[in-house]
mmCIF file of C-alpha atoms in Angstrom:
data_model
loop_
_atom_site.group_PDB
_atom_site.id
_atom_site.type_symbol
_atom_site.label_atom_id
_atom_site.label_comp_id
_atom_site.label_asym_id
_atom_site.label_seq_id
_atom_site.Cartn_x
_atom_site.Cartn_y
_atom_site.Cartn_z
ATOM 1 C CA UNK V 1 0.218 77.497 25.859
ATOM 2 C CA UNK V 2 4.283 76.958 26.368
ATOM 3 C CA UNK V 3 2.957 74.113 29.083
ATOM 4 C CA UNK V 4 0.694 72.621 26.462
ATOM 5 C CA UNK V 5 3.890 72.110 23.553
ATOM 6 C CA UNK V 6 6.178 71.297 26.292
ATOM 7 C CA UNK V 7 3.269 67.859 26.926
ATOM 8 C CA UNK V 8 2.999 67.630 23.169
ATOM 9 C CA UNK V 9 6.914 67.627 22.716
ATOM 10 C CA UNK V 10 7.257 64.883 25.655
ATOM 11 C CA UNK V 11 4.406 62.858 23.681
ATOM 12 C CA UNK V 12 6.362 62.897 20.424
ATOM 13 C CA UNK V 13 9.622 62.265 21.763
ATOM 14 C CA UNK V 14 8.499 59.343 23.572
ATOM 15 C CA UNK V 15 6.466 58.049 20.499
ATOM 16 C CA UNK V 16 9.700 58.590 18.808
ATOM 17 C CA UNK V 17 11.741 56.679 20.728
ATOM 18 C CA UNK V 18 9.361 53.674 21.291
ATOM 19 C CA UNK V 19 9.296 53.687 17.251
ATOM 20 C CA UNK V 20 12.676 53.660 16.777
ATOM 21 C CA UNK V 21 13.146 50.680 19.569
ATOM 22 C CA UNK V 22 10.760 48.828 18.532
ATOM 23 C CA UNK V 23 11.829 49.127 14.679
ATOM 24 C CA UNK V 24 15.643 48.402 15.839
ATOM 25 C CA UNK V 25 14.149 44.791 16.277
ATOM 26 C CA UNK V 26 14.046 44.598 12.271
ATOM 27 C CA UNK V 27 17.907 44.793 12.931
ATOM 28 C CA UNK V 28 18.594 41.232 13.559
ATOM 29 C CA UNK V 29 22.460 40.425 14.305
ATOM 30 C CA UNK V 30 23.812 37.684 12.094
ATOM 31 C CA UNK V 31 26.010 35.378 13.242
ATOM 32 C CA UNK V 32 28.797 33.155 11.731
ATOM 33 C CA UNK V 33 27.671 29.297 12.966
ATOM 34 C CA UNK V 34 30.721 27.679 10.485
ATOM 35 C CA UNK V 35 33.015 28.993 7.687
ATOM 36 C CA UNK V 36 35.466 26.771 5.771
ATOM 37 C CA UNK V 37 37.923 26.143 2.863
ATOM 38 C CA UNK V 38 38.708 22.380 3.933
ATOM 39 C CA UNK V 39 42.393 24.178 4.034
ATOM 40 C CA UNK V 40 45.029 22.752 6.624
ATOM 41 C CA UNK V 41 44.642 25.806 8.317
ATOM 42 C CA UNK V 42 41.076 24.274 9.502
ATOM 43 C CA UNK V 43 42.700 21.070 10.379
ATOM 44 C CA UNK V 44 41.770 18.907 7.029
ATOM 45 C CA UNK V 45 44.567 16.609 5.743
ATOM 46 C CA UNK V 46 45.429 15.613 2.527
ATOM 47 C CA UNK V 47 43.333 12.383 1.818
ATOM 48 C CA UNK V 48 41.840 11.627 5.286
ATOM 49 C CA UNK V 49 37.753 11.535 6.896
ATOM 50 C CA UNK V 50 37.075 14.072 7.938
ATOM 51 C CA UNK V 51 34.770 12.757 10.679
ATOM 52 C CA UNK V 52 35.764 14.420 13.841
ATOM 53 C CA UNK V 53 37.697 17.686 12.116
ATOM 54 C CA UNK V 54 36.462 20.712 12.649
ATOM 55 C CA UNK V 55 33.223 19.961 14.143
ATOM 56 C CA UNK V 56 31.729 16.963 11.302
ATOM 57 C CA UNK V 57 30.531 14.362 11.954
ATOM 58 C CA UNK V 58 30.317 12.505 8.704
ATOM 59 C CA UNK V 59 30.526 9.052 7.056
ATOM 60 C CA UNK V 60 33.799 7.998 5.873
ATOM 61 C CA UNK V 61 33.051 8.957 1.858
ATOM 62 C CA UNK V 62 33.834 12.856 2.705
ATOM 63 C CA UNK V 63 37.844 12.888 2.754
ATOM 64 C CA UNK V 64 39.429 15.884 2.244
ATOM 65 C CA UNK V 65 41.716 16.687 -0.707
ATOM 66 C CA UNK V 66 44.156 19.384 -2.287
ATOM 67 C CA UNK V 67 44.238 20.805 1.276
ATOM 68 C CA UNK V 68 46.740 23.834 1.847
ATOM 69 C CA UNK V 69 45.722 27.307 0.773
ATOM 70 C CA UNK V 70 42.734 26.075 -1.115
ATOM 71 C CA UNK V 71 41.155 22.393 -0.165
ATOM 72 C CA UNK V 72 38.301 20.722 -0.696
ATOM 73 C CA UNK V 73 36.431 17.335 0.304
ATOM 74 C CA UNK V 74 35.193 15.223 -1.883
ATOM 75 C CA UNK V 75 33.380 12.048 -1.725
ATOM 76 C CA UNK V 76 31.029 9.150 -4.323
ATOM 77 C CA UNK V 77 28.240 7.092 -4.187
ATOM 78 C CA UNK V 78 26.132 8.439 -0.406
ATOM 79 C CA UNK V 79 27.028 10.346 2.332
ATOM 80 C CA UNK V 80 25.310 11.876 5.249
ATOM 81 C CA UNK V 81 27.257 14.638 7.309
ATOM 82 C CA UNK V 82 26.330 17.364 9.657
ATOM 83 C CA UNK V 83 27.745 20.104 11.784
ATOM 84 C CA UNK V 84 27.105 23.260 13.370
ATOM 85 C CA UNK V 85 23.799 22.420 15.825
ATOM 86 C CA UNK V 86 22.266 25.399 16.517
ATOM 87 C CA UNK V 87 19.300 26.874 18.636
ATOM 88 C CA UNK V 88 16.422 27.643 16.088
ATOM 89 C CA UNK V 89 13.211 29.881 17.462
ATOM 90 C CA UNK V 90 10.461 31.197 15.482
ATOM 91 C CA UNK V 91 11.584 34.021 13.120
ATOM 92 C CA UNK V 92 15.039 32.910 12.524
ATOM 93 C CA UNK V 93 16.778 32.907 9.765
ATOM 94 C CA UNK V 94 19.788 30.178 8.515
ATOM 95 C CA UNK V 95 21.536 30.445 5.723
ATOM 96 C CA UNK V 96 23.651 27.865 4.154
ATOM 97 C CA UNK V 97 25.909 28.372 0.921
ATOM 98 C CA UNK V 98 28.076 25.672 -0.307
ATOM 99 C CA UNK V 99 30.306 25.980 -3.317
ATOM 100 C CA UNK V 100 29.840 22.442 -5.129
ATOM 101 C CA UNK V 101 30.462 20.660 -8.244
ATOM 102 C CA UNK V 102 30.036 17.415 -9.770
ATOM 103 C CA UNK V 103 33.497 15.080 -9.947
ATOM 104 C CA UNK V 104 33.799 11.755 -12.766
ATOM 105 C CA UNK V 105 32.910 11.409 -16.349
ATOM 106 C CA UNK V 106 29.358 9.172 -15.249
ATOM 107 C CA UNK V 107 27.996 12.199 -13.492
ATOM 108 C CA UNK V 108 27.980 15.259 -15.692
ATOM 109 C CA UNK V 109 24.951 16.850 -14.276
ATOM 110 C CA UNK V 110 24.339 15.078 -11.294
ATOM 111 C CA UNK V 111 22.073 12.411 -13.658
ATOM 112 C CA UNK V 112 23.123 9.647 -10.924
ATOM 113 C CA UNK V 113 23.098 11.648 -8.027
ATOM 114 C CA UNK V 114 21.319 14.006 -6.069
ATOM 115 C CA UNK V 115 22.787 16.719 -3.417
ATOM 116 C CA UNK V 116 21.068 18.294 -1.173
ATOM 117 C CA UNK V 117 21.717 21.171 1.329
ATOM 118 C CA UNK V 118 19.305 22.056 4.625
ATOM 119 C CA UNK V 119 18.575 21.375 8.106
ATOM 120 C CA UNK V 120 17.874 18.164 9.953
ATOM 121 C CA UNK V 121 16.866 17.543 13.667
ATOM 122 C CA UNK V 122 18.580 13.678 13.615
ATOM 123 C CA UNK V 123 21.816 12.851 14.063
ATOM 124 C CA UNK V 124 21.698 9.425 13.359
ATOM 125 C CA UNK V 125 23.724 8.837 10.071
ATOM 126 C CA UNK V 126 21.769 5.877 9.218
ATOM 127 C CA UNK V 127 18.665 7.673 8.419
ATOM 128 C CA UNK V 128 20.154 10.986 7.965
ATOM 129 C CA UNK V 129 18.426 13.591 5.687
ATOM 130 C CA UNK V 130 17.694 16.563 4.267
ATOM 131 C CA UNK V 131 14.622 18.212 6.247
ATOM 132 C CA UNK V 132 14.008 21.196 5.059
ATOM 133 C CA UNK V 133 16.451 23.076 2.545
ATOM 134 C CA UNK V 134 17.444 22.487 -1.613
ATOM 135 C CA UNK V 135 18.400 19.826 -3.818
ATOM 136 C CA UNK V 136 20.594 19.245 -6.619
ATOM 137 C CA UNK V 137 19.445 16.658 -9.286
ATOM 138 C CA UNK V 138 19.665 15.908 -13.174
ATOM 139 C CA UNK V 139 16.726 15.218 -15.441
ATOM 140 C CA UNK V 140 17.681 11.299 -14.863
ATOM 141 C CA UNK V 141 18.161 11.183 -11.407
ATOM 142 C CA UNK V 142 15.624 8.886 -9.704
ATOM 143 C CA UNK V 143 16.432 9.681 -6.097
ATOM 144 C CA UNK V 144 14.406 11.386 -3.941
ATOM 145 C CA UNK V 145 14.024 12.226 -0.139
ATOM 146 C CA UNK V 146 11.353 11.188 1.723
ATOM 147 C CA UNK V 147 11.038 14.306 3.565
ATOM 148 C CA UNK V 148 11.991 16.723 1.009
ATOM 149 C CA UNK V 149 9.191 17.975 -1.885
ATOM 150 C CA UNK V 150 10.152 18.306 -4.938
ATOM 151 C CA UNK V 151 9.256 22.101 -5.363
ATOM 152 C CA UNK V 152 13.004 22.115 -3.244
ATOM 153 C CA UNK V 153 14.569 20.684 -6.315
ATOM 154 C CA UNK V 154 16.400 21.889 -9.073
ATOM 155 C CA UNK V 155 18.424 20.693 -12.128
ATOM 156 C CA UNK V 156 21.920 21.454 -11.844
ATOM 157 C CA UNK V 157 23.229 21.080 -15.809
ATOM 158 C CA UNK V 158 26.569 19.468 -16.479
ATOM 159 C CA UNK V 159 28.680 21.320 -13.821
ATOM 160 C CA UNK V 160 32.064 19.242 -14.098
ATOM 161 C CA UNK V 161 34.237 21.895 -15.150
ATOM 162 C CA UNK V 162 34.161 24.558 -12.133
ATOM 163 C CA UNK V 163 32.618 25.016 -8.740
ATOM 164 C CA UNK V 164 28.405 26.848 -8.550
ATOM 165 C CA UNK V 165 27.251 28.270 -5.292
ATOM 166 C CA UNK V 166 24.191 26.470 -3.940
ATOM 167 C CA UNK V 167 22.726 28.516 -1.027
ATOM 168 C CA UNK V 168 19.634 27.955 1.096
ATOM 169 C CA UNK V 169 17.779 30.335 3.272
ATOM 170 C CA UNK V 170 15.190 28.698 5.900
ATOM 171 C CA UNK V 171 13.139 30.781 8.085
ATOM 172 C CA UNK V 172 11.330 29.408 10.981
ATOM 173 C CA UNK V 173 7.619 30.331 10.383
ATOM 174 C CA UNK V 174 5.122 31.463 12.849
ATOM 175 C CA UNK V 175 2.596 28.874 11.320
ATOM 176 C CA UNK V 176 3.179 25.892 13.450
ATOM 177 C CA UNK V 177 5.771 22.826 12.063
ATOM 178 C CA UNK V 178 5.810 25.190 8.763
ATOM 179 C CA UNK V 179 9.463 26.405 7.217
ATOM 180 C CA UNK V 180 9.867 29.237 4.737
ATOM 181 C CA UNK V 181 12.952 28.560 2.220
ATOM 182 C CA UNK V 182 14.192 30.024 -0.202
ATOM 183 C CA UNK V 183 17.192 29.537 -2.370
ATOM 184 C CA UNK V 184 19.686 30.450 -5.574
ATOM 185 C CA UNK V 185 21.960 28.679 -8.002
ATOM 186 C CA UNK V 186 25.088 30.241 -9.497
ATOM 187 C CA UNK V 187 23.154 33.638 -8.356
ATOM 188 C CA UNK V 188 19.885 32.685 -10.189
ATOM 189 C CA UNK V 189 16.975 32.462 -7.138
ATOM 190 C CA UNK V 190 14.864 29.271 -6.925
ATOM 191 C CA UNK V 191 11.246 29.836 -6.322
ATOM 192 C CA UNK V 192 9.962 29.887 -2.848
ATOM 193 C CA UNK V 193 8.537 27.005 -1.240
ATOM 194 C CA UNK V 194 7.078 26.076 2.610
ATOM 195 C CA UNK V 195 7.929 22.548 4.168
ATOM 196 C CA UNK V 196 5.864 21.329 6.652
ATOM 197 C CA UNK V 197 8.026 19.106 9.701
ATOM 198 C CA UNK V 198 6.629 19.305 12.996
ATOM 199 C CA UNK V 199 9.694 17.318 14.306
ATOM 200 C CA UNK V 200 12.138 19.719 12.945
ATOM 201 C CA UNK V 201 10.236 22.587 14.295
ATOM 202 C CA UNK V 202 10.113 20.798 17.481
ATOM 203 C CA UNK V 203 13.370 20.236 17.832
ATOM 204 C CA UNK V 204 14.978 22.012 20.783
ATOM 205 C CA UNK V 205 18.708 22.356 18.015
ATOM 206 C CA UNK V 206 19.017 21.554 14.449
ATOM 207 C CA UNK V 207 22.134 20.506 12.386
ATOM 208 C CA UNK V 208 23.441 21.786 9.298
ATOM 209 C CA UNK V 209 23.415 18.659 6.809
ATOM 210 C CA UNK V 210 24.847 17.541 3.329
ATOM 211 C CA UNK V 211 23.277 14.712 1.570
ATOM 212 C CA UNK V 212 24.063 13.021 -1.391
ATOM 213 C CA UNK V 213 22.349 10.055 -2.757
ATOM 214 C CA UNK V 214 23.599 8.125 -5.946
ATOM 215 C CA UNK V 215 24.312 5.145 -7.600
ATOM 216 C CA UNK V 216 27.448 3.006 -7.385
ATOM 217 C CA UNK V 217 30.821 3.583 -9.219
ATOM 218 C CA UNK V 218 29.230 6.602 -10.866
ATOM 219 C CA UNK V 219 31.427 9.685 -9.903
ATOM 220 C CA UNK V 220 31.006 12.139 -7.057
ATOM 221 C CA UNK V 221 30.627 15.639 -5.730
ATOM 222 C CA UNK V 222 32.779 18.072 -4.418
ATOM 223 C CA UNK V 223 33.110 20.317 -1.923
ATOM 224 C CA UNK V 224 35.217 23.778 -2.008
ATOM 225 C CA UNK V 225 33.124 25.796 0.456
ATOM 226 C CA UNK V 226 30.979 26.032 3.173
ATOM 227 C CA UNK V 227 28.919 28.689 5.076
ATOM 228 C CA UNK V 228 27.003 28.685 7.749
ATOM 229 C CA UNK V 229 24.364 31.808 9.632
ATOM 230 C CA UNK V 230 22.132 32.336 11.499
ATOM 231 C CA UNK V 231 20.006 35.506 12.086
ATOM 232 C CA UNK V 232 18.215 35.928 15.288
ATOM 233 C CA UNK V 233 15.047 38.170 15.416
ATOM 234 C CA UNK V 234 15.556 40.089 19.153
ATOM 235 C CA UNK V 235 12.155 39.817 20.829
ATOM 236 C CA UNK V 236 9.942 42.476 20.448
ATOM 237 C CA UNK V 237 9.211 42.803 24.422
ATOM 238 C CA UNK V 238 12.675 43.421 25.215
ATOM 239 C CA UNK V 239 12.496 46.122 22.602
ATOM 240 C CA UNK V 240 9.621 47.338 24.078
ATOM 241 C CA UNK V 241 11.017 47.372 27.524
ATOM 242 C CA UNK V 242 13.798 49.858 26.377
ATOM 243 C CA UNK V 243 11.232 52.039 24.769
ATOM 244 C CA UNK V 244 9.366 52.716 27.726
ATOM 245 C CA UNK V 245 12.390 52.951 29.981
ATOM 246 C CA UNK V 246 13.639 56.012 27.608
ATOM 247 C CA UNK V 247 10.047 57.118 28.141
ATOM 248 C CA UNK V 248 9.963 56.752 31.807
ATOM 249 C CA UNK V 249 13.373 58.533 31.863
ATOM 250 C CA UNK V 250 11.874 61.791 29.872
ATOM 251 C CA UNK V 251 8.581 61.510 32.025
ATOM 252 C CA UNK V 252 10.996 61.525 35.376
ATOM 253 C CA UNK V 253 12.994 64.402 33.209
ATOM 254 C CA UNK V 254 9.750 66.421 32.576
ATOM 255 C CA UNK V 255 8.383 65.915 36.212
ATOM 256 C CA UNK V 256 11.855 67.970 37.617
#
């Protein structure tokens, strides 16, 4: 009878164990891909491109202004930039915030322009775009992106006066070439949308990319902030692995 609990306990504590391994894979570690203020502390100076600082490579519209303590870049009319290429596998997560505003009297609520937020597997910035991830556009703006669907677009309001958070979330989906994404406004979510891009999902590293679109002599956007993640899923046969090593460890245990 003692010999018969003493199996059953060794059962359950393995079971245990192999539960609480394999659940540990939930557990994801996030990590930081890029984080910036556009300070001088980052290497931005007062006025200049930014291409080549800190990892962009952009067009020369993005220059970089009020830099110190608390910079920003700023830039009119198009511009396609990227940075922080990344590995992307199935079940990942990246997450980009930006902290963005509208600058000029002609482009109150982005009526002219369009910005946009995501992932792209190019890094040609002659055809440069948005993938998969959000847009910004006003109820007059005629631009769109080829690639991206409208259900990724939302109207930003007159947002002159102070910087919003835009953030984007896009999960690599198990469905072949398909992208979950989600996103939020000033803290407000957007609804929930798939993409479909089997060169994205192809693609052996993606790029973090802004986009705007707009019209000429029209005004501008801004940029205070910038964040970058990425959470990785562990894989589950690694997990799995260290479950049944802490169950061939009690088995060994039990056998003495």
């Amino acid at each position: 009878m003692v010999r018969s609990f003493s199996k059953l306990s060794l059962i359950l504590a393995s079971v245990t164990l192999l539960s609480v391994a394999i659940g540990s894979s939930a557990n994801a570690a996030m990590v930081t891909l890029y984080d910036s203020d556009f300070t001088t502390a980052d290497g931005f100076t007062e006025g200049a491109d930014i291409n080549g600082i800190d990892g962009w490579t952009a067009q020369v519209q993005l220059d970089s202004f009020n830099v110190g303590s608390n910079g920003e870049v700023q830039f009119a009319n198009f511009v396609r930039g990227y940075n922080a290429a990344t590995a992307f596998a199935v079940g990942d997560t990246i997450e980009i915030t930006a902290s963005v505003k509208s600058i000029g009297g002609n482009n109150p609520g982005f009526d002219a322009n369009i910005f946009s937020l995501g992932l792209t597997s190019g890094t040609d910035l002659g055809t440069l775009g948005n993938e998969a991830g959000v847009l910004l556009g006003g109820q007059g703006s005629n631009f769109r992106l080829a690639t991206q669907s409208n259900a990724g677009r939302t109207d930003a309001g007159t947002i002159d006066t102070a910087f919003h958070d835009l953030t984007t979330s896009i999960t690599k989906s198990a469905t072949a070439n398909q992208f979950d994404v989600t996103g939020s406004f000033n803290g407000v979510s957007l609804t929930p949308f798939t993409v479909t891009n089997a060169g994205l999902y192809s693609a052996s590293t993606v790029n973090t990319v802004i986009f705007s679109q707009g019209q000429t002599n029209v005004g501008g956007i801004a940029l205070d902030s910038l964040n970058v993640t990425v959470t990785a899923i562990p894989e589950p046969s690694s997990m799995a692995l260290v479950g049944l090593g802490g169950i061939g460890m009690l088995v060994r245990r039990r056998r003495r």
